[in-house]
Amino acid sequence: MWGFEPADSAIAALNLFRENRLNKILIPGFGYGRNAKIFADAGFKVTGIEISETAIELAQKHYGDDVKVYQGSVSVMPFDQEVYDGIFCYALIHLLSEKERAKLINDCYKQLKPNGYMVFVAISKNDAAYGEGEELSKDRFEMKHGVQLFFYDSDSVEKEFGRYGIIEAKEIDEPAKHKGNRASQKFWFITCKKQEK
């Protein structure tokens, strides 16, 4: 659906994780692995969570067994008792309800080592799609094909991530450069660091 090139924000997260000498990475919403491959290729130990068996099969076909992927919903995390140096969650959180979003952020934080980083990429209220479809609740819309999206602004980023060691939240274009017939979308790139107790 999105090709096999990693998202620009995955490359940014890779650089952040490298700079901070992280090793073990969890990717909730693994999909078919396009954003996981660059982490695995860079020597990170990668674990994924993906609800779609088809996506997991596609990932294994293209990338082999380098990456461990749990099949199931992020709503039933944790799948293991591991703690991770880094968590990268791309374009998943905005598909969830308010309660599910809160649980995902909290579950990820619980599986993060002290001094570990988690990066969430979430759709922005400044994206062109904001306001399309049926409004379900404040900033949440049911789009065509039944997809429900919650659109973030600085207030909702602070409200949902503020108590999880947020160190930076910035709006980005994804992809950074307009590619072919696909326009860039506006996202938030949210970085949190778990402080040592």
CSV table of N, CA, C and O in Angstrom, one decimal, residues 8 18 35 44 56 72 74 80 104 142 150-151 161 165 182:
chain,number,residue,atom,x,y,z
A,8,ASP,N,9.8,9.0,6.3
A,8,ASP,CA,10.8,9.9,6.7
A,8,ASP,C,10.9,10.0,8.3
A,8,ASP,O,12.0,10.1,8.8
A,18,ARG,N,19.8,5.9,17.4
A,18,ARG,CA,21.3,5.7,17.2
A,18,ARG,C,22.1,6.6,18.1
A,18,ARG,O,23.0,6.2,18.8
A,35,ASN,N,8.7,0.2,8.0
A,35,ASN,CA,9.4,1.0,8.9
A,35,ASN,C,10.3,0.3,9.8
A,35,ASN,O,11.2,0.9,10.4
A,44,PHE,N,19.6,-3.0,15.1
A,44,PHE,CA,18.7,-3.0,16.3
A,44,PHE,C,17.9,-4.4,16.4
A,44,PHE,O,17.6,-5.0,15.4
A,56,ILE,N,1.7,-9.5,8.4
A,56,ILE,CA,2.9,-10.3,9.0
A,56,ILE,C,3.5,-11.2,8.0
A,56,ILE,O,4.7,-11.3,7.8
A,72,GLY,N,-1.6,-9.7,17.0
A,72,GLY,CA,-2.7,-9.4,17.9
A,72,GLY,C,-2.9,-7.9,17.9
A,72,GLY,O,-2.1,-7.1,17.3
A,74,VAL,N,-2.9,-4.1,19.7
A,74,VAL,CA,-2.1,-3.4,20.7
A,74,VAL,C,-3.0,-3.2,22.0
A,74,VAL,O,-2.4,-2.9,23.0
A,80,ASP,N,4.8,-9.6,25.9
A,80,ASP,CA,5.9,-10.2,26.6
A,80,ASP,C,6.2,-9.4,27.8
A,80,ASP,O,5.6,-8.3,28.1
A,104,LEU,N,-2.7,2.6,25.2
A,104,LEU,CA,-1.5,2.3,24.4
A,104,LEU,C,-0.3,3.1,24.9
A,104,LEU,O,0.8,2.6,25.0
A,142,GLU,N,-15.2,10.0,11.3
A,142,GLU,CA,-15.3,8.8,10.6
A,142,GLU,C,-15.2,9.1,9.1
A,142,GLU,O,-16.0,9.8,8.5
A,150,PHE,N,-8.5,10.4,14.9
A,150,PHE,CA,-8.5,11.5,15.8
A,150,PHE,C,-7.3,12.4,15.4
A,150,PHE,O,-6.2,12.0,15.2
A,151,PHE,N,-7.6,13.7,15.3
A,151,PHE,CA,-6.6,14.7,14.8
A,151,PHE,C,-6.1,15.4,16.0
A,151,PHE,O,-6.8,16.0,16.8
A,161,PHE,N,0.2,13.0,26.2
A,161,PHE,CA,1.6,12.6,26.4
A,161,PHE,C,2.4,13.3,27.5
A,161,PHE,O,3.5,12.9,27.8
A,165,GLY,N,6.9,12.1,30.0
A,165,GLY,CA,8.3,12.5,29.7
A,165,GLY,C,8.5,13.1,28.3
A,165,GLY,O,9.5,13.0,27.7
A,182,ARG,N,1.1,11.7,-4.7
A,182,ARG,CA,0.7,11.6,-3.3
A,182,ARG,C,1.1,12.8,-2.6
A,182,ARG,O,2.3,13.1,-2.5
